[in-house]
């Protein structure tokens, strides 16, 4: 007997349980803090008029936050999404510089 309102625990096309992934990783207090810092960096540059909603740009940290970088203006820059996302890859489609 089928019950109304019950969903499968994963996405049919990908087979991933996004709700569980969020609870285990993105929903942790550490990741919420990191996300708030990234959002604050964008808000800072938006206030300065350097980025706008929907402009296709990302706010990049010259020195990554996980490597000890900060949200100071000297450490922030605006890059197109195409330049800021992803990694250089070799001919076998593996990230360059990884073991």
XYZ file of N, CA, C and O in Angstrom, residues 63-96:
136
model
N 44.504 34.635 -0.880
C 44.993 33.571 -0.010
C 43.755 32.927 0.589
O 42.976 33.578 1.279
N 43.554 31.647 0.317
C 42.346 30.946 0.727
C 42.120 31.024 2.229
O 43.068 31.035 3.016
N 40.849 31.066 2.618
C 40.498 31.120 4.032
C 41.055 29.906 4.775
O 41.555 30.029 5.880
N 41.004 28.736 4.162
C 41.491 27.531 4.829
C 43.008 27.523 4.963
O 43.558 26.732 5.709
N 43.695 28.421 4.241
C 45.150 28.531 4.338
C 45.561 29.722 5.189
O 46.719 30.142 5.149
N 44.614 30.288 5.906
C 44.941 31.404 6.785
C 44.613 32.768 6.220
O 44.995 33.783 6.802
N 43.901 32.822 5.098
C 43.513 34.096 4.513
C 42.415 34.774 5.321
O 41.828 34.173 6.220
N 42.149 36.030 5.003
C 41.132 36.794 5.725
C 40.138 37.388 4.741
O 40.301 37.273 3.526
N 39.131 38.073 5.276
C 38.146 38.767 4.456
C 38.509 40.234 4.283
O 37.667 41.037 3.908
N 39.751 40.602 4.535
C 40.152 41.999 4.363
C 40.120 42.361 2.884
O 40.277 41.509 2.006
N 39.920 43.632 2.604
C 39.822 44.091 1.210
C 41.077 43.758 0.413
O 41.010 43.496 -0.783
N 42.231 43.748 1.075
C 43.486 43.450 0.383
C 43.549 42.000 -0.086
O 44.300 41.683 -1.014
N 42.769 41.110 0.526
C 42.796 39.696 0.168
C 41.659 39.305 -0.774
O 41.567 38.164 -1.187
N 40.790 40.242 -1.134
C 39.643 39.937 -1.989
C 39.832 40.509 -3.383
O 40.405 41.582 -3.557
N 39.337 39.784 -4.369
C 39.336 40.274 -5.747
C 38.123 39.695 -6.462
O 37.557 38.686 -6.046
N 37.749 40.316 -7.560
C 36.600 39.877 -8.349
C 37.120 39.153 -9.580
O 37.970 39.672 -10.299
N 36.614 37.935 -9.793
C 36.987 37.147 -10.963
C 35.728 36.613 -11.629
O 34.729 36.347 -10.953
N 35.770 36.409 -12.950
C 34.642 35.749 -13.611
C 34.521 34.310 -13.100
O 35.524 33.684 -12.751
N 33.317 33.797 -13.058
C 33.106 32.433 -12.577
C 33.968 31.435 -13.343
O 34.486 30.474 -12.774
N 34.146 31.662 -14.635
C 34.915 30.725 -15.457
C 36.371 30.628 -15.016
O 37.016 29.609 -15.226
N 36.898 31.681 -14.401
C 38.294 31.677 -13.945
C 38.426 31.211 -12.502
O 39.478 30.733 -12.095
N 37.375 31.365 -11.714
C 37.474 31.081 -10.285
C 37.060 29.664 -9.917
O 37.432 29.173 -8.873
N 36.318 28.996 -10.762
C 35.824 27.660 -10.430
C 36.564 26.594 -11.212
O 36.881 26.779 -12.377
N 36.806 25.477 -10.568
C 37.501 24.381 -11.217
C 38.998 24.467 -11.003
O 39.510 25.369 -10.348
N 39.711 23.504 -11.551
C 41.141 23.408 -11.380
C 41.784 23.100 -12.721
O 41.167 22.471 -13.580
N 43.055 23.485 -12.903
C 43.757 23.079 -14.123
C 43.835 21.555 -14.175
O 44.052 20.906 -13.155
N 43.642 20.983 -15.337
C 43.640 19.529 -15.468
C 44.632 19.085 -16.539
O 44.900 19.816 -17.489
N 45.134 17.854 -16.376
C 46.055 17.303 -17.359
C 45.279 16.564 -18.448
O 44.045 16.587 -18.462
N 45.981 15.860 -19.339
C 45.329 15.204 -20.463
C 44.431 14.040 -20.029
O 43.559 13.625 -20.787
N 44.618 13.536 -18.808
C 43.768 12.451 -18.307
C 42.632 12.995 -17.432
O 42.009 12.247 -16.700
N 42.407 14.297 -17.498
C 41.347 14.984 -16.768
C 41.515 14.909 -15.252
O 40.545 14.976 -14.511
N 42.750 14.773 -14.797
C 43.044 14.766 -13.363
C 43.554 16.158 -12.978
O 44.301 16.786 -13.745
N 43.168 16.670 -11.804
C 43.684 17.980 -11.389
C 45.196 18.002 -11.345
O 45.830 17.070 -10.862
N 45.779 19.058 -11.869
C 47.227 19.221 -11.879
C 47.696 19.550 -10.467
O 47.077 20.346 -9.772
